[in-house]
Coordinates of C-alpha atoms in Angstrom, one line a residue:
X1 CA -39.6 37.2 -39.0
X2 CA -39.9 33.6 -39.9
X3 CA -38.8 30.6 -37.8
X4 CA -35.2 30.3 -38.9
X5 CA -32.5 27.9 -37.7
X6 CA -28.9 27.1 -38.6
X7 CA -29.5 23.5 -39.8
X8 CA -28.2 23.4 -43.4
X9 CA -30.6 20.7 -44.6
X10 CA -34.4 21.2 -45.2
X11 CA -37.0 19.0 -43.4
X12 CA -37.6 17.2 -46.8
X13 CA -33.9 16.4 -47.0
X14 CA -33.8 15.2 -43.4
X15 CA -36.8 12.9 -44.0
X16 CA -35.0 11.4 -47.1
X17 CA -31.8 10.8 -45.1
X18 CA -33.8 9.0 -42.4
X19 CA -35.5 6.8 -45.0
X20 CA -32.2 5.9 -46.6
X21 CA -30.8 4.9 -43.2
X22 CA -33.8 2.7 -42.5
X23 CA -34.9 4.7 -39.5
X24 CA -38.3 5.8 -38.3
X25 CA -37.1 9.3 -37.3
X26 CA -34.1 11.3 -36.4
X27 CA -34.6 10.4 -32.8
X28 CA -33.6 6.8 -33.6
X29 CA -30.0 8.1 -34.1
X30 CA -29.9 8.8 -30.3
X31 CA -31.7 5.7 -29.0
X32 CA -28.6 4.5 -27.3
X33 CA -28.7 7.5 -25.0
X34 CA -31.0 6.8 -21.9
X35 CA -34.2 8.8 -21.8
X36 CA -33.2 10.3 -18.4
X37 CA -30.2 12.0 -20.1
X38 CA -32.1 13.5 -23.0
X39 CA -33.2 17.1 -23.0
X40 CA -36.6 17.5 -24.4
X41 CA -36.5 21.3 -24.7
X42 CA -34.3 24.2 -23.7
X43 CA -36.0 26.5 -21.3
X44 CA -33.7 29.4 -21.8
X45 CA -34.5 32.3 -19.5
X46 CA -34.8 35.9 -20.7
X47 CA -31.6 37.9 -21.1
X48 CA -29.9 39.4 -18.1
X49 CA -27.6 42.3 -17.6
X50 CA -23.8 41.9 -17.3
X51 CA -23.8 42.5 -13.5
X52 CA -26.6 40.0 -13.0
X53 CA -24.8 37.3 -15.0
X54 CA -21.7 38.0 -13.0
X55 CA -23.5 37.5 -9.7
X56 CA -25.1 34.3 -10.9
X57 CA -21.7 32.9 -12.1
X58 CA -20.0 33.9 -8.8
X59 CA -22.8 32.1 -6.9
X60 CA -22.2 29.0 -8.9
X61 CA -18.4 29.2 -8.4
X62 CA -18.8 29.4 -4.7
X63 CA -20.2 25.9 -4.8
X64 CA -16.6 24.7 -5.6
X65 CA -14.3 23.9 -2.8
X66 CA -10.9 25.4 -3.4
X67 CA -8.1 23.5 -1.7
X68 CA -5.0 25.4 -0.6
X69 CA -3.4 22.3 0.7
X70 CA -3.0 19.6 -2.0
X71 CA -1.5 16.2 -1.6
X72 CA -2.8 14.6 -4.8
X73 CA -1.0 14.1 -8.1
X74 CA -1.5 11.0 -10.3
X75 CA -1.0 12.9 -13.5
X76 CA -2.0 16.5 -12.6
X77 CA 0.4 18.3 -10.3
X78 CA 0.2 21.4 -8.0
X79 CA 3.3 23.4 -8.8
X80 CA 4.2 27.1 -8.4
X81 CA 4.0 29.1 -11.6
X82 CA 6.1 32.3 -11.7
X83 CA 3.9 35.3 -12.5
X84 CA 6.1 36.1 -15.5
X85 CA 4.8 33.0 -17.2
X86 CA 1.2 34.2 -17.5
X87 CA 2.2 37.8 -18.1
X88 CA 4.1 36.8 -21.2
X89 CA 1.8 34.1 -22.6
X90 CA -1.3 36.4 -22.2
X91 CA 0.1 38.9 -24.7
X92 CA -2.2 39.2 -27.7
X93 CA 0.7 38.4 -30.1
X94 CA 0.6 34.8 -28.7
X95 CA -3.1 34.4 -27.9
X96 CA -4.1 35.3 -31.5
X97 CA -1.5 33.2 -33.2
X98 CA -2.8 30.2 -35.1
X99 CA -1.5 27.1 -36.8
X100 CA 1.3 28.1 -39.3
X101 CA -0.3 27.0 -42.5
X102 CA 1.6 29.8 -44.2
X103 CA 4.9 29.2 -42.6
X104 CA 6.8 32.0 -44.2
X105 CA 4.6 34.7 -42.5
X106 CA 4.4 32.8 -39.1
X107 CA 8.0 33.3 -37.9
X108 CA 7.0 34.1 -34.4
X109 CA 5.0 31.0 -33.7
X110 CA 7.5 28.9 -35.6
X111 CA 10.3 30.2 -33.4
X112 CA 8.3 29.4 -30.3
X113 CA 7.8 25.9 -31.5
X114 CA 11.5 25.6 -32.3
X115 CA 12.5 26.8 -28.9
X116 CA 10.1 24.3 -27.3
X117 CA 11.5 21.4 -29.3
X118 CA 15.0 22.4 -28.3
X119 CA 14.1 22.4 -24.6
X120 CA 12.4 19.0 -24.9
X121 CA 15.5 17.6 -26.5
X122 CA 17.6 19.0 -23.6
X123 CA 15.3 17.4 -21.1
X124 CA 15.2 14.0 -22.7
X125 CA 18.7 13.9 -24.2
X126 CA 17.2 12.8 -27.5
X127 CA 18.0 14.9 -30.6
X128 CA 14.6 15.2 -32.3
X129 CA 11.4 16.5 -30.8
X130 CA 8.1 17.5 -32.4
X131 CA 5.8 20.5 -31.8
X132 CA 3.9 18.6 -29.1
X133 CA 0.6 16.7 -29.1
X134 CA -2.6 16.8 -27.1
X135 CA -1.5 15.4 -23.7
X136 CA 0.8 12.8 -22.1
X137 CA -1.5 9.9 -22.7
X138 CA -1.9 10.6 -26.4
X139 CA 1.9 11.1 -26.7
X140 CA 2.4 7.6 -25.2
X141 CA -0.1 6.1 -27.7
X142 CA 1.5 8.0 -30.6
X143 CA 4.9 6.7 -29.4
X144 CA 3.6 3.1 -29.5
X145 CA 2.2 3.8 -33.0
X146 CA 5.6 4.9 -34.2
X147 CA 7.0 1.4 -33.5
X148 CA 4.4 -0.7 -35.2
X149 CA 5.0 -2.3 -38.6
X150 CA 3.7 -5.3 -40.5
X151 CA 6.0 -7.7 -38.8
X152 CA 6.1 -6.3 -35.3
X153 CA 2.5 -5.7 -34.3
X154 CA 2.5 -6.3 -30.5
X155 CA 2.9 -3.6 -27.9
X156 CA 4.0 -4.3 -24.3
X157 CA 2.9 -1.8 -21.6
X158 CA 4.0 -2.0 -18.0
X159 CA 1.2 -2.6 -15.4
X160 CA 2.8 0.3 -13.4
X161 CA 1.6 2.8 -16.1
X162 CA -1.1 5.3 -15.3
X163 CA -4.5 3.6 -15.9
X164 CA -5.7 6.4 -18.2
X165 CA -2.6 6.1 -20.3
X166 CA -3.1 2.3 -20.6
X167 CA -6.7 3.0 -21.8
X168 CA -5.5 5.5 -24.4
X169 CA -2.9 3.2 -25.8
X170 CA -5.5 0.4 -26.0
X171 CA -7.9 2.7 -27.8
X172 CA -5.3 3.7 -30.4
X173 CA -4.1 0.2 -30.8
X174 CA -7.6 -1.2 -31.2
X175 CA -8.2 1.0 -34.2
X176 CA -4.8 0.0 -35.7
X177 CA -5.4 -3.7 -35.1
X178 CA -2.4 -3.8 -32.7
X179 CA -2.2 -6.3 -29.8
X180 CA -1.6 -4.8 -26.4
X181 CA -0.1 -7.0 -23.7
X182 CA 0.3 -5.8 -20.1
X183 CA 3.6 -6.7 -18.4
X184 CA 2.9 -7.6 -14.8
X185 CA 4.3 -5.6 -11.9
X186 CA 6.4 -7.0 -9.0
X187 CA 6.8 -5.1 -5.8
X188 CA 5.6 -1.9 -7.5
X189 CA 7.9 -2.0 -10.5
X190 CA 7.9 -3.7 -13.9
X191 CA 8.5 -7.5 -13.6
X192 CA 11.7 -8.1 -15.6
X193 CA 11.3 -11.9 -15.8
X194 CA 7.8 -11.6 -17.0
X195 CA 8.9 -9.0 -19.6
X196 CA 11.6 -11.3 -20.9
X197 CA 9.1 -14.1 -21.3
X198 CA 6.7 -11.9 -23.3
X199 CA 9.2 -10.6 -25.8
X200 CA 9.3 -12.3 -29.2
X201 CA 9.8 -11.4 -32.9
X202 CA 6.3 -9.8 -33.1
X203 CA 7.0 -7.4 -30.2
X204 CA 7.3 -3.8 -31.4
X205 CA 8.0 -2.0 -28.1
X206 CA 7.7 -1.6 -24.4
X207 CA 6.2 1.5 -22.7
X208 CA 7.3 2.3 -19.2
X209 CA 6.8 5.4 -17.1
X210 CA 9.6 7.0 -15.0
X211 CA 8.6 7.5 -12.2
X212 CA 5.8 5.0 -12.6
X213 CA 2.1 5.4 -11.5
X214 CA 3.0 4.6 -7.9
X215 CA 5.8 7.2 -7.9
X216 CA 8.5 4.5 -7.9
X217 CA 11.7 4.9 -9.9
X218 CA 12.0 2.1 -12.4
X219 CA 15.3 0.4 -13.5
X220 CA 14.9 1.8 -17.0
X221 CA 18.5 1.0 -18.1
X222 CA 18.0 -2.7 -17.4
X223 CA 14.5 -2.7 -19.0
X224 CA 16.0 -1.1 -22.2
X225 CA 18.7 -3.7 -22.4
X226 CA 16.1 -6.5 -22.1
X227 CA 13.9 -5.0 -24.8
X228 CA 16.7 -4.2 -27.2
X229 CA 17.9 -7.8 -27.0
X230 CA 14.7 -8.7 -28.8
X231 CA 15.3 -5.8 -31.3
X232 CA 12.1 -4.0 -30.0
X233 CA 11.9 -0.3 -29.2
X234 CA 12.0 1.1 -25.6
X235 CA 9.6 4.0 -24.9
X236 CA 9.9 6.1 -21.7
X237 CA 7.1 8.3 -20.4
X238 CA 8.7 10.8 -18.0
X239 CA 7.7 13.5 -15.6
X240 CA 9.6 16.5 -16.9
X241 CA 10.3 17.8 -13.3
X242 CA 12.6 14.8 -12.8
X243 CA 14.7 15.5 -15.9
X244 CA 17.2 17.5 -13.8
X245 CA 17.8 14.9 -11.2
X246 CA 17.2 11.5 -12.9
X247 CA 19.0 10.0 -15.9
X248 CA 17.6 11.2 -19.1
X249 CA 15.8 8.8 -21.5
X250 CA 18.8 9.0 -23.8
X251 CA 21.1 7.9 -20.9
X252 CA 18.7 5.0 -20.2
X253 CA 18.8 3.8 -23.8
X254 CA 15.3 4.9 -24.8
X255 CA 14.3 5.1 -28.5
X256 CA 11.4 7.4 -27.7
X257 CA 10.6 9.7 -24.8
X258 CA 7.1 11.0 -24.1
X259 CA 5.5 12.8 -21.3
X260 CA 2.9 15.1 -19.8
X261 CA 4.0 18.8 -19.9
X262 CA 1.4 20.0 -17.3
X263 CA 4.0 20.4 -14.5
X264 CA 5.8 23.0 -16.7
X265 CA 3.8 26.1 -15.9
X266 CA 0.3 24.8 -16.7
X267 CA -2.3 25.1 -13.9
X268 CA -4.3 22.0 -13.0
X269 CA -7.3 23.6 -14.7
X270 CA -9.8 20.9 -13.8
X271 CA -7.9 18.4 -16.0
X272 CA -6.9 20.5 -19.1
X273 CA -5.9 21.6 -21.6
X274 CA -2.5 20.0 -21.1
X275 CA 0.5 19.2 -23.3
X276 CA 2.0 16.1 -24.6
X277 CA 5.7 16.2 -25.6
X278 CA 7.7 13.7 -27.7
X279 CA 11.3 13.1 -28.6
X280 CA 13.2 10.4 -30.5
X281 CA 16.4 9.3 -32.2
X282 CA 17.5 10.6 -35.6
X283 CA 16.6 7.2 -37.2
X284 CA 13.0 7.5 -36.2
X285 CA 12.6 11.2 -37.1
X286 CA 10.2 10.6 -40.0
X287 CA 7.9 8.5 -37.8
X288 CA 7.2 11.4 -35.4
X289 CA 3.6 12.5 -35.5
X290 CA 2.5 16.1 -35.9
X291 CA 5.1 18.6 -37.2
X292 CA 8.7 19.6 -36.6
X293 CA 9.8 23.2 -36.9
X294 CA 13.4 23.8 -38.1
X295 CA 15.9 26.6 -38.3
X296 CA 17.5 27.9 -41.5
X297 CA 18.5 31.2 -43.1
X298 CA 16.6 33.4 -45.5
X299 CA 18.0 34.9 -48.8
X300 CA 19.7 37.6 -46.8
X301 CA 21.5 35.1 -44.6
X302 CA 19.3 36.0 -41.6
X303 CA 18.0 33.4 -39.1
X304 CA 14.6 32.0 -40.1
X305 CA 12.2 29.2 -39.3
X306 CA 10.4 26.7 -41.4
X307 CA 8.0 23.7 -41.0
X308 CA 10.6 21.0 -41.7
X309 CA 8.4 17.9 -41.4
X310 CA 4.6 17.3 -41.3
X311 CA 3.2 13.8 -40.8
X312 CA -0.5 14.6 -41.0
X313 CA -2.6 13.3 -43.8
X314 CA -3.8 16.9 -44.6
X315 CA -0.3 17.8 -45.6
X316 CA 1.1 14.7 -47.2
X317 CA -0.2 11.7 -49.1
X318 CA -2.8 9.9 -47.0
X319 CA -1.2 6.5 -47.4
X320 CA 2.1 7.9 -46.1
X321 CA 0.7 9.7 -43.1
X322 CA 1.5 8.4 -39.6
X323 CA -0.8 10.7 -37.6
X324 CA -4.1 12.6 -37.7
X325 CA -2.9 15.0 -34.9
X326 CA -4.7 18.3 -35.8
X327 CA -3.2 20.6 -33.1
X328 CA 0.1 20.8 -31.4
X329 CA -1.2 22.7 -28.3
X330 CA 1.0 25.6 -29.4
X331 CA 0.0 27.9 -26.6
X332 CA 0.5 25.2 -23.9
X333 CA 3.9 24.5 -25.5
X334 CA 4.7 28.2 -25.4
X335 CA 3.7 28.3 -21.7
X336 CA 6.1 25.4 -21.0
X337 CA 8.9 27.1 -22.8
X338 CA 8.4 30.3 -20.9
X339 CA 8.3 28.4 -17.6
X340 CA 11.5 26.5 -18.4
X341 CA 13.2 29.8 -19.4
X342 CA 12.1 31.5 -16.2
X343 CA 13.2 28.6 -14.0
X344 CA 16.4 27.7 -15.7
X345 CA 18.3 24.5 -15.1
X346 CA 19.0 25.4 -11.5
X347 CA 15.5 26.4 -10.7
X348 CA 14.1 23.2 -12.2
X349 CA 16.6 21.2 -10.2
X350 CA 15.6 23.1 -7.0
X351 CA 11.9 22.2 -7.6
X352 CA 12.8 18.5 -8.1
X353 CA 14.9 18.4 -5.0
X354 CA 12.2 20.0 -2.9
X355 CA 9.5 17.6 -4.2
X356 CA 11.8 14.7 -3.4
X357 CA 12.8 15.8 0.1
X358 CA 9.3 16.9 1.1
X359 CA 7.7 13.7 -0.1
X360 CA 10.1 11.7 1.9
X361 CA 9.5 13.8 5.0
X362 CA 5.8 13.3 4.8
X363 CA 6.2 9.6 4.2
X364 CA 8.3 9.2 7.3
X365 CA 5.8 11.1 9.3
X366 CA 2.8 9.1 8.0
X367 CA 4.7 5.8 8.8
X368 CA 4.5 6.8 12.5
X369 CA 0.7 6.4 12.3
X370 CA -0.5 2.8 12.6
X371 CA -1.8 1.6 9.2
X372 CA -0.2 4.1 6.9
X373 CA 2.9 2.1 6.0
X374 CA 4.4 2.0 2.5
X375 CA 2.9 -0.6 0.2
X376 CA 6.2 -0.8 -1.7
X377 CA 9.6 -0.4 -0.3
X378 CA 11.3 0.8 -3.6
X379 CA 12.8 4.3 -4.0
X380 CA 10.2 6.9 -5.0
X381 CA 10.3 10.5 -6.3
X382 CA 7.4 12.7 -5.0
X383 CA 4.6 10.2 -5.0
X384 CA 4.2 7.1 -2.8
X385 CA 1.5 4.5 -2.1
X386 CA 0.5 3.8 1.5
X387 CA -1.9 1.4 3.2
X388 CA -4.9 3.0 4.9
X389 CA -6.3 1.7 8.2
X390 CA -9.8 2.8 7.2
X391 CA -11.6 3.3 3.9
X392 CA -9.6 5.9 1.8
X393 CA -12.8 7.6 0.8
X394 CA -13.6 8.3 4.5
X395 CA -10.1 9.5 5.0
X396 CA -10.4 12.0 2.2
X397 CA -13.8 13.1 3.4
X398 CA -12.4 13.9 6.8
X399 CA -9.5 15.8 5.2
X400 CA -11.8 17.7 3.0
X401 CA -13.6 19.1 6.0
X402 CA -10.2 20.5 7.1
X403 CA -9.6 22.1 3.6
X404 CA -7.1 19.4 2.6
X405 CA -7.2 17.5 -0.7
X406 CA -5.9 14.1 0.3
X407 CA -4.2 11.4 -1.8
X408 CA -5.9 9.5 -4.6
X409 CA -7.6 6.2 -3.5
X410 CA -6.1 3.3 -5.3
X411 CA -8.1 0.3 -4.2
X412 CA -7.8 0.1 -0.4
X413 CA -4.6 2.2 -0.5
X414 CA -3.8 5.9 -0.9
X415 CA -1.4 7.5 -3.5
X416 CA 0.1 10.6 -1.9
X417 CA 1.9 13.4 -3.8
X418 CA 4.0 16.2 -2.4
X419 CA 5.3 19.2 -4.5
X420 CA 7.5 22.2 -3.7
X421 CA 4.3 24.1 -2.6
X422 CA 3.7 21.9 0.4
X423 CA 5.0 23.5 3.6
X424 CA 6.2 21.7 6.7
X425 CA 3.2 23.2 8.6
X426 CA 0.8 21.9 6.0
X427 CA 2.3 18.4 6.1
X428 CA 2.3 18.4 9.9
X429 CA -1.3 19.5 10.0
X430 CA -2.2 16.7 7.5
X431 CA -0.5 14.1 9.8
X432 CA -2.2 15.4 13.0
X433 CA -5.6 15.3 11.2
X434 CA -5.0 11.7 10.1
X435 CA -4.2 10.8 13.7
X436 CA -7.5 12.2 14.8
X437 CA -9.4 10.5 12.0
X438 CA -7.9 7.0 12.7
X439 CA -8.4 7.3 16.4
X440 CA -12.1 8.2 15.8

């Protein structure tokens, strides 16, 4: 056997390409990567049996610390997932389904998308939803992109937005040549006076999260009124769990609603894959990225599903496309749909009420410890920011030794999160541990 590889070009062709590019060798393409990070050769060991590989992988997995008591959120949340969700979504009919390029023979996946869109519309109060996008941050950035035109090319983003979402919006906007201006915060919420001063005829939109990064509930109706006076669009990024207890984006006057669907039946999964959902008004339907599945009837008058709109350049004229979204995270969207169906409106409301009440219980107990007072006094949902009498990293290190994943360090403060899975015993244990830590 010769020395074969899967590189489609010959060495002669590679040398010619290197010469055309004005390089000395292929290695010059990777000169920006530090030498310490480059792998010179792959020392692949000889093959092992299945049982040997399993033991090796289990040994590696044991290096991970699995927390059963979690008080951290900031975009990824520890919720209970009913067993029926995984049982249904693991069926091979769903796992093997692929993007419906041939819509007429993809009725199952099209229906699942249609049902997901319907549920997103119910959550947001807005009439039109798409088949989802990559995650909450990309949904926010796509929402901003929907509002940009030649005359209005400036996007305002509240400083109370999740830092990763701000970065994602800036990345999208940089490529589009769109100016991004951060609206300052005041007492943990969007500064309305600063917002009014930043609005002008070039402003396309304002993006605000509800609840915001600090867990605080924003005055979105007032923000929407201020933005609309300037004829700009108002985008709300929401936590879907709050949809049953807070006013919907529609009720707040939002033109676009986006959000991260991870709380809807998706495990934390070390950060992904997650799910971005989007909804908007009828006037902005054709600006939605990705695709929209619709319901119709076939020649026999039976219920059927179609791909109604597609905004990707692969499907329509490139100059008319508004997105290059290649996947709608269909299986994650299906998971969210099954979760919402299993929970129902009352179940979702129960989860939200437990999150709210338990978070407020923990906050009151923490406030009894010197140095753990609230940073902001505004109303919050299930996350809240406290001061820390000692370095937050040291606090979390001590909690980790007790099997507790503490809140997220935000500067010298700590962002705590409580979901329905936190028990009173776990919260009391957290508080007693913090008392020991601070005394030491």
